[in-house]
PDB file of C-alpha atoms in Angstrom:
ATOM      1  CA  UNK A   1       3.189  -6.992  -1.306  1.00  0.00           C
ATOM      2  CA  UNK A   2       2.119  -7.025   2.825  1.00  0.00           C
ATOM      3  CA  UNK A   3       1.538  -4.049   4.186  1.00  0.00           C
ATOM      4  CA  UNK A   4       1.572  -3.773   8.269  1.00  0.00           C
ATOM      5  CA  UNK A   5      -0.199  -0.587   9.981  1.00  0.00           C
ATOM      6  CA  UNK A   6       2.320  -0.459  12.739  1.00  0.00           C
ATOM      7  CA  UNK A   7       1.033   2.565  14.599  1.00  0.00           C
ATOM      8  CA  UNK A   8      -2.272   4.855  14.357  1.00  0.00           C
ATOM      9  CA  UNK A   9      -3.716   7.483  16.382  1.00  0.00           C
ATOM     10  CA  UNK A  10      -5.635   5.638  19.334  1.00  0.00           C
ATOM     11  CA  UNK A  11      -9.655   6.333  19.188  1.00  0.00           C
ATOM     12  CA  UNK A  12      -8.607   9.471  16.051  1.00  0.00           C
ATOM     13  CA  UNK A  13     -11.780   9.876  14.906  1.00  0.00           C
ATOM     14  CA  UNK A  14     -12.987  10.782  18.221  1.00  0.00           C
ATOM     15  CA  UNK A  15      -9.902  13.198  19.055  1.00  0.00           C
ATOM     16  CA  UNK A  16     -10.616  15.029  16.283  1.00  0.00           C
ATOM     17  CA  UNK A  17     -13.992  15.704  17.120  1.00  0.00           C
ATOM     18  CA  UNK A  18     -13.776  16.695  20.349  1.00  0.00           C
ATOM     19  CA  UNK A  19     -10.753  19.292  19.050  1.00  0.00           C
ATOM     20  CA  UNK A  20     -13.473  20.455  16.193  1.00  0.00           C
ATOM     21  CA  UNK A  21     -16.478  20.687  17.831  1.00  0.00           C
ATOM     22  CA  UNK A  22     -15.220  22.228  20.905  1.00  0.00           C
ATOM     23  CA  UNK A  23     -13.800  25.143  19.005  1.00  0.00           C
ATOM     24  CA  UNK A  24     -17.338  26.721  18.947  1.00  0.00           C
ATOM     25  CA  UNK A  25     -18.272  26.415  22.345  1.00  0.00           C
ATOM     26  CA  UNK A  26     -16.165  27.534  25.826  1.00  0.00           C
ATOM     27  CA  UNK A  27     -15.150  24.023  26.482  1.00  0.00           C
ATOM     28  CA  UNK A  28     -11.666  22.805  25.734  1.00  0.00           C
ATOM     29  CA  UNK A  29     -11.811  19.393  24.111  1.00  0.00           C
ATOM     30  CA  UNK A  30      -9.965  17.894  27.162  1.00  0.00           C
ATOM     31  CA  UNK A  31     -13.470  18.174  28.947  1.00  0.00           C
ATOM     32  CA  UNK A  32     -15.868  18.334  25.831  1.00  0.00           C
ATOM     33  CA  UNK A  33     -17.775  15.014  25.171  1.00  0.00           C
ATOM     34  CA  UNK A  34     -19.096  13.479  22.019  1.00  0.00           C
ATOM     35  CA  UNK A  35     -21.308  10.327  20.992  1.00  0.00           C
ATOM     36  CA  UNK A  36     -21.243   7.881  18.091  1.00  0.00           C
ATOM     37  CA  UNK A  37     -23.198   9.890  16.226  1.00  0.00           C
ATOM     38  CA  UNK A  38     -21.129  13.330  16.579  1.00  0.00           C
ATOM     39  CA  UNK A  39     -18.090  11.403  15.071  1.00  0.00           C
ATOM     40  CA  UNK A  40     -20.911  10.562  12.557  1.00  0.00           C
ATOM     41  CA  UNK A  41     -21.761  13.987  11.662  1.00  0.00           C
ATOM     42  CA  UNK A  42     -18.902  15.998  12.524  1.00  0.00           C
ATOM     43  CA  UNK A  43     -17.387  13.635   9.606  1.00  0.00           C
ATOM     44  CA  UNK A  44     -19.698  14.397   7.024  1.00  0.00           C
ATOM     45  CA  UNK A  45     -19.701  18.266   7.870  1.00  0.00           C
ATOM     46  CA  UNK A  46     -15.728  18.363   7.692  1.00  0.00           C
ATOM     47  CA  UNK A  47     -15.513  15.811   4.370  1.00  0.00           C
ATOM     48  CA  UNK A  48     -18.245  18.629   2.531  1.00  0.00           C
ATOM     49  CA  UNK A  49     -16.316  21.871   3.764  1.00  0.00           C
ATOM     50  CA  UNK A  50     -13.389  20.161   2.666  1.00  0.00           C
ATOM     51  CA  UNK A  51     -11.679  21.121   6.431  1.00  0.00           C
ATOM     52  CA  UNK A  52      -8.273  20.102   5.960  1.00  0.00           C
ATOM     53  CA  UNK A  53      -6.967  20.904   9.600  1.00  0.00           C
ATOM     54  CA  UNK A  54      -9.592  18.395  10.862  1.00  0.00           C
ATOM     55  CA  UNK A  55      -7.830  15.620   8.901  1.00  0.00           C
ATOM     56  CA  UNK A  56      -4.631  16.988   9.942  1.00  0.00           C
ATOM     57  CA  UNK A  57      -5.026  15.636  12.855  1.00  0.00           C
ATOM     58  CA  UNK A  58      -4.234  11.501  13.057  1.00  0.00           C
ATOM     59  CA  UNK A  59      -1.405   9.608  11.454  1.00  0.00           C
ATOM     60  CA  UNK A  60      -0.794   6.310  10.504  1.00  0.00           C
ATOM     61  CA  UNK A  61       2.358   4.260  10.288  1.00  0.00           C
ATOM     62  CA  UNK A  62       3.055   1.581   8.021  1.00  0.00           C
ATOM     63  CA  UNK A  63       5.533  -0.649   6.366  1.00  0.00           C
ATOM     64  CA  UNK A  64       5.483  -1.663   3.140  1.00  0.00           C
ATOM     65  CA  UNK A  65       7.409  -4.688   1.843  1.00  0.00           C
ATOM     66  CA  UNK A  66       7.833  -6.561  -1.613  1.00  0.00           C
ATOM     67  CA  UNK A  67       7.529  -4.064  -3.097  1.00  0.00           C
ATOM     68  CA  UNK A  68      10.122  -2.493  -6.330  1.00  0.00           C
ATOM     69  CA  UNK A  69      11.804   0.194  -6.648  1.00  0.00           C
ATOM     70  CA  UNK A  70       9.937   1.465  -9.361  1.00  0.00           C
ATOM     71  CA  UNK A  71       7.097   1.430  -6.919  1.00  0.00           C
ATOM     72  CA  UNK A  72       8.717   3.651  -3.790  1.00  0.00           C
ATOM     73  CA  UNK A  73      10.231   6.420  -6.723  1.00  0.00           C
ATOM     74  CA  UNK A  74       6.368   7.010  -7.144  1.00  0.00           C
ATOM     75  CA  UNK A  75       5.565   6.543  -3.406  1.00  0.00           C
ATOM     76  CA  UNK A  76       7.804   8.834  -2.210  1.00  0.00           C
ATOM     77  CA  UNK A  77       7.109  11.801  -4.531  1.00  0.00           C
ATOM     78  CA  UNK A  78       4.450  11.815  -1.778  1.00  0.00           C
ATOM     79  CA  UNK A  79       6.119  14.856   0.572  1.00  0.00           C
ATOM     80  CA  UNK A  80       3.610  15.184   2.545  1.00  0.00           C
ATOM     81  CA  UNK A  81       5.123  12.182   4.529  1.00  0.00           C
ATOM     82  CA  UNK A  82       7.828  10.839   6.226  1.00  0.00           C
ATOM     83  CA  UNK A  83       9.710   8.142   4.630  1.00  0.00           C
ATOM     84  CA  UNK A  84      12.507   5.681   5.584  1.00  0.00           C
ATOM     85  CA  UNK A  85      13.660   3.139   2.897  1.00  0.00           C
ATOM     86  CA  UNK A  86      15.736   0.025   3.168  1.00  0.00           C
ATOM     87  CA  UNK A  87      19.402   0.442   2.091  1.00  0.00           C
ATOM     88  CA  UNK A  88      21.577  -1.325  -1.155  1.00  0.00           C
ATOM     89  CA  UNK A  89      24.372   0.298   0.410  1.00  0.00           C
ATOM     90  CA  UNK A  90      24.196  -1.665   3.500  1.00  0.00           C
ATOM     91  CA  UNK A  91      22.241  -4.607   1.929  1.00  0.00           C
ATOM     92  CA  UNK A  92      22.837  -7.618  -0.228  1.00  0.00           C
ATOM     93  CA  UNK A  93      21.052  -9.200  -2.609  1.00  0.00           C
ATOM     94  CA  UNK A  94      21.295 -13.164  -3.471  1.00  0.00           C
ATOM     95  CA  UNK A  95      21.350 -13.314  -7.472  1.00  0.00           C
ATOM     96  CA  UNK A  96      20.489 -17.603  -6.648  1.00  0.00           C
ATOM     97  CA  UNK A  97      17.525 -16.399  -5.519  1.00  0.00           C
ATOM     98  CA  UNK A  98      14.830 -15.586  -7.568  1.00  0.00           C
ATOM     99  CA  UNK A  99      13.064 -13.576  -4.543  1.00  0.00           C
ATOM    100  CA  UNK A 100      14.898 -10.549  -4.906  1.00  0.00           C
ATOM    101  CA  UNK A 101      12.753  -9.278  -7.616  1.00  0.00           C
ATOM    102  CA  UNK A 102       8.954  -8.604  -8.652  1.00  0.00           C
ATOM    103  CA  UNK A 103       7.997  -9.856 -11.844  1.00  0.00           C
ATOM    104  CA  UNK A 104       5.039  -7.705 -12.974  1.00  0.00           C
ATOM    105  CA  UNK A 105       1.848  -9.609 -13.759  1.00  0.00           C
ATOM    106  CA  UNK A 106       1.842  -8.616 -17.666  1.00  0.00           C
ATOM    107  CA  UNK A 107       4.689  -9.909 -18.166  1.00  0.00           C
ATOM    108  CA  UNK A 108       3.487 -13.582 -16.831  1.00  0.00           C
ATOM    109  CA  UNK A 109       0.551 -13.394 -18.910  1.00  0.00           C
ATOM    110  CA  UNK A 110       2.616 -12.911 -22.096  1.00  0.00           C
ATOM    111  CA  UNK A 111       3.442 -16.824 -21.621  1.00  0.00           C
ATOM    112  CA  UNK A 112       6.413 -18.123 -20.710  1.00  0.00           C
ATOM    113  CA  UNK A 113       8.766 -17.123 -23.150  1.00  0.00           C
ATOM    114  CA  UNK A 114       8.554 -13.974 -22.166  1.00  0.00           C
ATOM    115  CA  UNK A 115       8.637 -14.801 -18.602  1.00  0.00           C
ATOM    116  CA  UNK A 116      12.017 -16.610 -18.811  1.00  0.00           C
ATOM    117  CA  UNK A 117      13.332 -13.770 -20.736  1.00  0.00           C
ATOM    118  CA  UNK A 118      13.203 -11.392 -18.042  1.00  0.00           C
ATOM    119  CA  UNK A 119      13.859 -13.828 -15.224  1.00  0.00           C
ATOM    120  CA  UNK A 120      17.428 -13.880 -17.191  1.00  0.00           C
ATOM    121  CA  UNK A 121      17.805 -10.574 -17.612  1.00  0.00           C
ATOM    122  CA  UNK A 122      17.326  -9.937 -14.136  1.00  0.00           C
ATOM    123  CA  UNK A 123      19.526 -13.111 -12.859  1.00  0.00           C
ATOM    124  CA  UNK A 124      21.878 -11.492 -15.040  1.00  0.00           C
ATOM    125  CA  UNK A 125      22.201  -8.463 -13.908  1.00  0.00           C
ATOM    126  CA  UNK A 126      22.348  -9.573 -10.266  1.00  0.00           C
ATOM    127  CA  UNK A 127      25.452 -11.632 -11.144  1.00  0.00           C
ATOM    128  CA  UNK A 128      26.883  -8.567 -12.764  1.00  0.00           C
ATOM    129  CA  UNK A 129      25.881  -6.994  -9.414  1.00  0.00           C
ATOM    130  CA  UNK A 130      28.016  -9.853  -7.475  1.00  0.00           C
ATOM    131  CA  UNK A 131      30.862  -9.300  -9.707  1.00  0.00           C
ATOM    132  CA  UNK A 132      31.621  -6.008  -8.806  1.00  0.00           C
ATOM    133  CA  UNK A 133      31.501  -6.600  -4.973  1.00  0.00           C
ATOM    134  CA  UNK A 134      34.077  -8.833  -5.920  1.00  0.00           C
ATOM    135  CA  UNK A 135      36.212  -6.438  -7.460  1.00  0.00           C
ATOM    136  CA  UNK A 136      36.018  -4.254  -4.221  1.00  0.00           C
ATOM    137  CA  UNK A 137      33.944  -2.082  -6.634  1.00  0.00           C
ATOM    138  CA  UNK A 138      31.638  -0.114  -3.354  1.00  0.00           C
ATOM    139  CA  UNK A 139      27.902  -1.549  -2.735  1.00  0.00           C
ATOM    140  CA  UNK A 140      26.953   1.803  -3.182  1.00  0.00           C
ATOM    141  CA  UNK A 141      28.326   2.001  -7.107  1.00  0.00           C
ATOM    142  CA  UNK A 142      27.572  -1.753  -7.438  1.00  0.00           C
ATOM    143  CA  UNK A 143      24.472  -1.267  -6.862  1.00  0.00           C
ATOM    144  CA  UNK A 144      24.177   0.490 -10.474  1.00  0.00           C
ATOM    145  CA  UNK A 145      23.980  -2.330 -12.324  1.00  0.00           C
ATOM    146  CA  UNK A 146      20.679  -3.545 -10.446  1.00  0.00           C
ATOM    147  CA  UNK A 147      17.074  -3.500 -12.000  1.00  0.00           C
ATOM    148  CA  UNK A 148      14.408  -1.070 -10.869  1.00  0.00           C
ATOM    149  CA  UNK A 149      12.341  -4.201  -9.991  1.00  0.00           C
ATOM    150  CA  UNK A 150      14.458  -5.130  -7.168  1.00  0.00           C
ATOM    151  CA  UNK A 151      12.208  -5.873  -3.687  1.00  0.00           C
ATOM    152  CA  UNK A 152      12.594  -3.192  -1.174  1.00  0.00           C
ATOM    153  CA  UNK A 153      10.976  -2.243   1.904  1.00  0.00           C
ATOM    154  CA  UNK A 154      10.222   0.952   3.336  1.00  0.00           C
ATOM    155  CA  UNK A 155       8.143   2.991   5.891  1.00  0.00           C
ATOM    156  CA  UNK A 156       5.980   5.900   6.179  1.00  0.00           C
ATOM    157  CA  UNK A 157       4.107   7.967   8.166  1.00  0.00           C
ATOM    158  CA  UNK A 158       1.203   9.716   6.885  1.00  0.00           C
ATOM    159  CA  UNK A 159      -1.391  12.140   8.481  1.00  0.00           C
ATOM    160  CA  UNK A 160      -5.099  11.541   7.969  1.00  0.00           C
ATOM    161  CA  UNK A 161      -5.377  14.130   4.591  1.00  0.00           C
ATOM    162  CA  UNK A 162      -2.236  13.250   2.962  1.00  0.00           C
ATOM    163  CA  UNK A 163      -3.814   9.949   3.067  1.00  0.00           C
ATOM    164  CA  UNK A 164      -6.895  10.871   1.579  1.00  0.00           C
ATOM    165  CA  UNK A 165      -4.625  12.885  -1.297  1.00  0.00           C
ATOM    166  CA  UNK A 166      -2.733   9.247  -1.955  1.00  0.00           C
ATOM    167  CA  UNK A 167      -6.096   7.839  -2.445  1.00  0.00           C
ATOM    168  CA  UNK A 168      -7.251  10.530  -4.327  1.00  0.00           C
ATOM    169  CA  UNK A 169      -4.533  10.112  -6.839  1.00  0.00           C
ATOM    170  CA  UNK A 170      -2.686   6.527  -6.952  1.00  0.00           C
ATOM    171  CA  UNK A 171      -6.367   4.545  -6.373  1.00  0.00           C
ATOM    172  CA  UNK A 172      -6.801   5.856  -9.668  1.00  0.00           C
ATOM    173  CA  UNK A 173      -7.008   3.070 -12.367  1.00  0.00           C
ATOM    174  CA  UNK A 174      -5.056   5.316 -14.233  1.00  0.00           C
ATOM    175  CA  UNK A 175      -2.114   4.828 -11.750  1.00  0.00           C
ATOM    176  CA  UNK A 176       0.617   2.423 -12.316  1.00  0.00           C
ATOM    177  CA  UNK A 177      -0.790  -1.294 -11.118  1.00  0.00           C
ATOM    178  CA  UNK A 178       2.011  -1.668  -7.889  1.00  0.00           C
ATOM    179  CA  UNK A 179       1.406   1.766  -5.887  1.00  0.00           C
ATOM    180  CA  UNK A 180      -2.448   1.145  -6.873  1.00  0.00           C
ATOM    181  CA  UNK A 181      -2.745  -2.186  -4.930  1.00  0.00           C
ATOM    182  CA  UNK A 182      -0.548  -0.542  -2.275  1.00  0.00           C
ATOM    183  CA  UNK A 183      -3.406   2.678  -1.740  1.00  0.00           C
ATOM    184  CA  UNK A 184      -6.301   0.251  -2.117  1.00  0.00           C
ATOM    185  CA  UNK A 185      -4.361  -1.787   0.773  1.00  0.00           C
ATOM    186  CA  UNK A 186      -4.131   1.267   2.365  1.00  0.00           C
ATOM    187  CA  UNK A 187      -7.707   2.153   2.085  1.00  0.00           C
ATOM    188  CA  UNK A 188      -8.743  -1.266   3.546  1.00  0.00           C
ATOM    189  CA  UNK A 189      -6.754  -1.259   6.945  1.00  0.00           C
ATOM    190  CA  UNK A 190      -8.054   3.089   7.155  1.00  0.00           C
ATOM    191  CA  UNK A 191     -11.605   1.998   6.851  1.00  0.00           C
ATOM    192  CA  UNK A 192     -11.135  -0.608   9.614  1.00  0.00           C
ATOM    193  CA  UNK A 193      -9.490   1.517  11.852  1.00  0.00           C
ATOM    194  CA  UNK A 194     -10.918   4.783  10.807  1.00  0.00           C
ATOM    195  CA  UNK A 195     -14.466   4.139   8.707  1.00  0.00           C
ATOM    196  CA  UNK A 196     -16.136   7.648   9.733  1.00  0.00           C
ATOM    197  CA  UNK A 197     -13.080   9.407   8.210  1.00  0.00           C
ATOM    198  CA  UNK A 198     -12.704   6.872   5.168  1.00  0.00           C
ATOM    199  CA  UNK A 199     -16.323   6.273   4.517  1.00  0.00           C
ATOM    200  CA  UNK A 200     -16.552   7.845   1.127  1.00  0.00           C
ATOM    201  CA  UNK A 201     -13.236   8.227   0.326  1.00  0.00           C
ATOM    202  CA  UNK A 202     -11.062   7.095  -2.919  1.00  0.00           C
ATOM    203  CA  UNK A 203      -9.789   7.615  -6.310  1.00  0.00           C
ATOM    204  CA  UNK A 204     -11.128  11.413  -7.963  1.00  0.00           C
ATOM    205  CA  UNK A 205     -14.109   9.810  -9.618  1.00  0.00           C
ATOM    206  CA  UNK A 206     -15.199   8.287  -6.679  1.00  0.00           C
ATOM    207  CA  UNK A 207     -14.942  11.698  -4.256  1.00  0.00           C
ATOM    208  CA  UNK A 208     -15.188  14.287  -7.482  1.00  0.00           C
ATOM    209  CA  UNK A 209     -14.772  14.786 -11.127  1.00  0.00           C
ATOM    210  CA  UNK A 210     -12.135  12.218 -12.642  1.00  0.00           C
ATOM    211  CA  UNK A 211      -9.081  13.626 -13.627  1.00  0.00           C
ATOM    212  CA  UNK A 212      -7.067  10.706 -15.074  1.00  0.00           C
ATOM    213  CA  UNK A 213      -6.933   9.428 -18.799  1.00  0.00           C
ATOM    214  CA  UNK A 214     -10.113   7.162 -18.916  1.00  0.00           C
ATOM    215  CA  UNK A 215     -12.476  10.484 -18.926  1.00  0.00           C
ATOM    216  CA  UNK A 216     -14.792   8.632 -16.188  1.00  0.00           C
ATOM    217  CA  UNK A 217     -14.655   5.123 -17.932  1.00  0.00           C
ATOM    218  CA  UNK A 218     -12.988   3.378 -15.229  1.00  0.00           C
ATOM    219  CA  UNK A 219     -14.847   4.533 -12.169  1.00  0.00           C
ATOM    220  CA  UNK A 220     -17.524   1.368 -12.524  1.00  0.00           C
ATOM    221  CA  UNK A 221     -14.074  -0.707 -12.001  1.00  0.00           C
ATOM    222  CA  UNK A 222     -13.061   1.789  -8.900  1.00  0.00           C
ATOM    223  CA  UNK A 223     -16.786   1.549  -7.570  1.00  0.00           C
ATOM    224  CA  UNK A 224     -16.640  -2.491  -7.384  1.00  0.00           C
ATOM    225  CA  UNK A 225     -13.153  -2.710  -5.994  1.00  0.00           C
ATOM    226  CA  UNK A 226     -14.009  -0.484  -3.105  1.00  0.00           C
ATOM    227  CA  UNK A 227     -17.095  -2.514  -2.968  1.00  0.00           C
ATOM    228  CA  UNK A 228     -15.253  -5.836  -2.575  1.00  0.00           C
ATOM    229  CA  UNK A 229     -12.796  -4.202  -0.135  1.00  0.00           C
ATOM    230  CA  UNK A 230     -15.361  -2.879   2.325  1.00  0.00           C
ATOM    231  CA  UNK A 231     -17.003  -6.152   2.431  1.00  0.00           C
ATOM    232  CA  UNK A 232     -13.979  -7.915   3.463  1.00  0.00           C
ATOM    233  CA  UNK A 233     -13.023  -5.222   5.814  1.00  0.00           C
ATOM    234  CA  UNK A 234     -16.661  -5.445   7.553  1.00  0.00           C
ATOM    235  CA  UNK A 235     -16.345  -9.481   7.607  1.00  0.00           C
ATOM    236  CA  UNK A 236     -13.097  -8.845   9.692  1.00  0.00           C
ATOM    237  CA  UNK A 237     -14.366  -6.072  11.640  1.00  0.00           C
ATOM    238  CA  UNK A 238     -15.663  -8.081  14.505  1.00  0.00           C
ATOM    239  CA  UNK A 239     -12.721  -9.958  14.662  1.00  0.00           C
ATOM    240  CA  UNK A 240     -10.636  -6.813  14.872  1.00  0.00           C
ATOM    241  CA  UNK A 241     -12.927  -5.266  17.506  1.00  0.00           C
ATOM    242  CA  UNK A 242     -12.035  -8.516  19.889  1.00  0.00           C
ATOM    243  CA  UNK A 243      -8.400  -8.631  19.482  1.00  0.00           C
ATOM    244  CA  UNK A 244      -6.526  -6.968  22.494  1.00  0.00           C
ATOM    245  CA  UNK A 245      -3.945  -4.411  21.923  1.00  0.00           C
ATOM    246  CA  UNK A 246      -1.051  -4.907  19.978  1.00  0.00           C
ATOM    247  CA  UNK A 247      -2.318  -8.307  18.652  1.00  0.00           C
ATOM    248  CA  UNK A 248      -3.259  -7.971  14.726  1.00  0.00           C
ATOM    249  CA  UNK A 249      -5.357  -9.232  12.152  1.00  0.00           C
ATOM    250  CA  UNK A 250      -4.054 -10.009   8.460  1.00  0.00           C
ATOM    251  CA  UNK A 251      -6.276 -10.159   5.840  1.00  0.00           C
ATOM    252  CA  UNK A 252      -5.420 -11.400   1.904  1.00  0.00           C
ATOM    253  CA  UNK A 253      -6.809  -9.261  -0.855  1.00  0.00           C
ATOM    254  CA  UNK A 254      -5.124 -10.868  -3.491  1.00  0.00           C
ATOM    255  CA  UNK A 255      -8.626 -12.175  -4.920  1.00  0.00           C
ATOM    256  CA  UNK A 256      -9.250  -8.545  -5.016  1.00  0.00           C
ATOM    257  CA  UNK A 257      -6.250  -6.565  -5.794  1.00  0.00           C
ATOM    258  CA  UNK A 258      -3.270  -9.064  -6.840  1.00  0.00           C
ATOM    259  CA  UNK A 259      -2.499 -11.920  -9.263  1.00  0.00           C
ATOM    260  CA  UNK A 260      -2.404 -15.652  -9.001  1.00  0.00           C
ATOM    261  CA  UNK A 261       0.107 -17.377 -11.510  1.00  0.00           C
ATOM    262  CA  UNK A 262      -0.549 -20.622 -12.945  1.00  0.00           C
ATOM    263  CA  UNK A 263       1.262 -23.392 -11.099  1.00  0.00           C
ATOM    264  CA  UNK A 264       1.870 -25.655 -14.064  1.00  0.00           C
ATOM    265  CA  UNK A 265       4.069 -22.718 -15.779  1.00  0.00           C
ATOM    266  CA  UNK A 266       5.818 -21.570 -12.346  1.00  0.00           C
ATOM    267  CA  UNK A 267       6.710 -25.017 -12.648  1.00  0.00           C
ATOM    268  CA  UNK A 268       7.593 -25.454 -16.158  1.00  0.00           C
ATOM    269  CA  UNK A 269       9.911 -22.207 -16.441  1.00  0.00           C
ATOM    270  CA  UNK A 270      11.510 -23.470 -12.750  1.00  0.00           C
ATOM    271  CA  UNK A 271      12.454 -26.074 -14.813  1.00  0.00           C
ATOM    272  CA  UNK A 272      14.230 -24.526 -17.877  1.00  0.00           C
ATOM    273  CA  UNK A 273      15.845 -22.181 -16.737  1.00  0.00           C
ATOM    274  CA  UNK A 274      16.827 -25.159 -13.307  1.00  0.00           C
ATOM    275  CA  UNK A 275      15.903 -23.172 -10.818  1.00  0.00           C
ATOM    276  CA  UNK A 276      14.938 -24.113  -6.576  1.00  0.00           C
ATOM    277  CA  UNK A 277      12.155 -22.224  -6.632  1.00  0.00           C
ATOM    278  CA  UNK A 278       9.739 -19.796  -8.310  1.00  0.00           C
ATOM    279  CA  UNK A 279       6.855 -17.227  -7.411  1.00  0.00           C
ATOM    280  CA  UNK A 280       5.021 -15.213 -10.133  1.00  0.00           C
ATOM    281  CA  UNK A 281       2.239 -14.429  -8.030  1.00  0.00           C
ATOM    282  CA  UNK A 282       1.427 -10.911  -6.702  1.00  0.00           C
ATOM    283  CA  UNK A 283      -0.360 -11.507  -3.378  1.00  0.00           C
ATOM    284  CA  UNK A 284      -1.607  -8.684  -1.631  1.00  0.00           C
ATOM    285  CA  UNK A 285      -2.029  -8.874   2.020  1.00  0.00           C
ATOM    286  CA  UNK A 286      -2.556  -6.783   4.955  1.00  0.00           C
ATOM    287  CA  UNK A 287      -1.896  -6.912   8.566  1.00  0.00           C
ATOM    288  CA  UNK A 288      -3.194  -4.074  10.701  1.00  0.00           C
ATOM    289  CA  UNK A 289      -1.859  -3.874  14.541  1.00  0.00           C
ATOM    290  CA  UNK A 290      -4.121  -3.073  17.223  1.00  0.00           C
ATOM    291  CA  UNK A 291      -3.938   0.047  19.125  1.00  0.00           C
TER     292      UNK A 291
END
């Protein structure tokens, strides 16, 4: 999984509190001025009033590749956003090529039995896939016989609280492991580019009450992650804050947020099953470009 901030509201945390300061006084927020430390405050006032037309304010767009399917039918549900998907219509996929699906990390740590049993299955389906092109059978019915876990790539364009919502709900431990890495990605690049805004922000237990099915068990597991992500973020920060405009900075959570497979039985199922390459990794990066 990599996902890219393309675009973000230049200097957002500041727009917005010019725009919500100045509605108290008789200067439009054209000509109203704030410090460091108004951003500071006016963040803290607007996060405890809960002020949703302050974080209404700046957007973020981003791409999100390797990634499933099964992942952007959760992402999506999201309407609060603006979506565009890569299409199987107008797209191919290569069933000699092993790269055209995720292979989720549970199913590596079963062994490799289990491993090369769905590797087949999903070879196998591809190749069903092919077959129907073949048969003038239209991509967009051919595509049927395709898994959920195909890779896919898609972008979206969120505002500042529909963000906050995402976190709210899919940094949950309770979420499904993909679209979880994907918010805690998410939170990363917002709390280099925004960290007034996303200072305290994250899963229910971490902003509220918990409302998922561990009853509050899993927030020590939430607490840490964010933890580990801030610390990487704040490492980079420097870095960030001397790159010019539309250069970028990548940074790989997978330590944090993905899974490393064991060489030896990448190697070994490769092998078997006599294929030119395998990847049962999950690496999670991120690559944020500079407004």
């Amino acid at each position: 999984m990599k996902i890219t901030i393309l675009d973000y509201t230049d200097k957002g945390e500041e727009l917005l509190t010019k725009c919500g300061m100045a509605t108290t006084t008789e200067t439009p927020p054209s000509k109203y001025q704030v410090n460091k430390n108004d951003v500071g405050d006016f963040m803290e006032i607007s996060r405890e009033m809960e002020l949703s037309s302050v974080f209404n304010f700046p957007t973020v767009i981003y791409e999100v590749k390797d990634v499933s399917r099964s992942f952007t039918h959760q992402h999506v549900r999201h309407r609060m956003a603006a979506h565009m998907q890569q299409s199987l219509r107008y797209t191919e996929i290569d069933p000699k090529n092993t790269s055209f699906f995720i292979t989720p990390p549970s199913i590596t740590k079963k062994g490799v039995e289990a491993t090369k049993k769905y590797i087949k299955n999903q070879l196998k389906t591809a190749q069903t896939y092919k077959k129907l092109l073949k048969e003038d059978i239209p991509p967009e019915d051919a595509r049927f016989a395709l898994p959920i876990g195909v890779k896919t790539f898609l972008t979206t364009a969120m505002n500042v609280e529909s963000i906050l919502h995402y976190l709210n709900v899919r940094a949950c431990m309770d979420s499904q492991w993909e679209i979880r890495a994907n918010a805690y990605t998410l939170l990363a690049a917002c709390k280099l580019i925004y960290p007034e805004i996303f200072r305290e922000a994250g899963p229910h237990c971490i902003t509220g009450r918990c409302k998922g099915r561990g009853k509050g068990k899993c927030k020590k597991e939430a607490t840490k992650t964010i933890e580990k992500l801030e610390n990487k973020v704040n490492k980079n920060r420097p870095k960030f804050n001397d790159i010019h405009k539309n250069e970028s900075i990548i940074l790989n959570l997978t330590e944090i947020l993905g899974y490393k497979a064991n060489p030896k039985m990448e190697n070994q199922i490769q092998k078997q099953l006599d294929l030119d390459n395998i990847n049962l990794s999950f690496n999670v990066k991120l690559e944020v470009i500079k407004k």
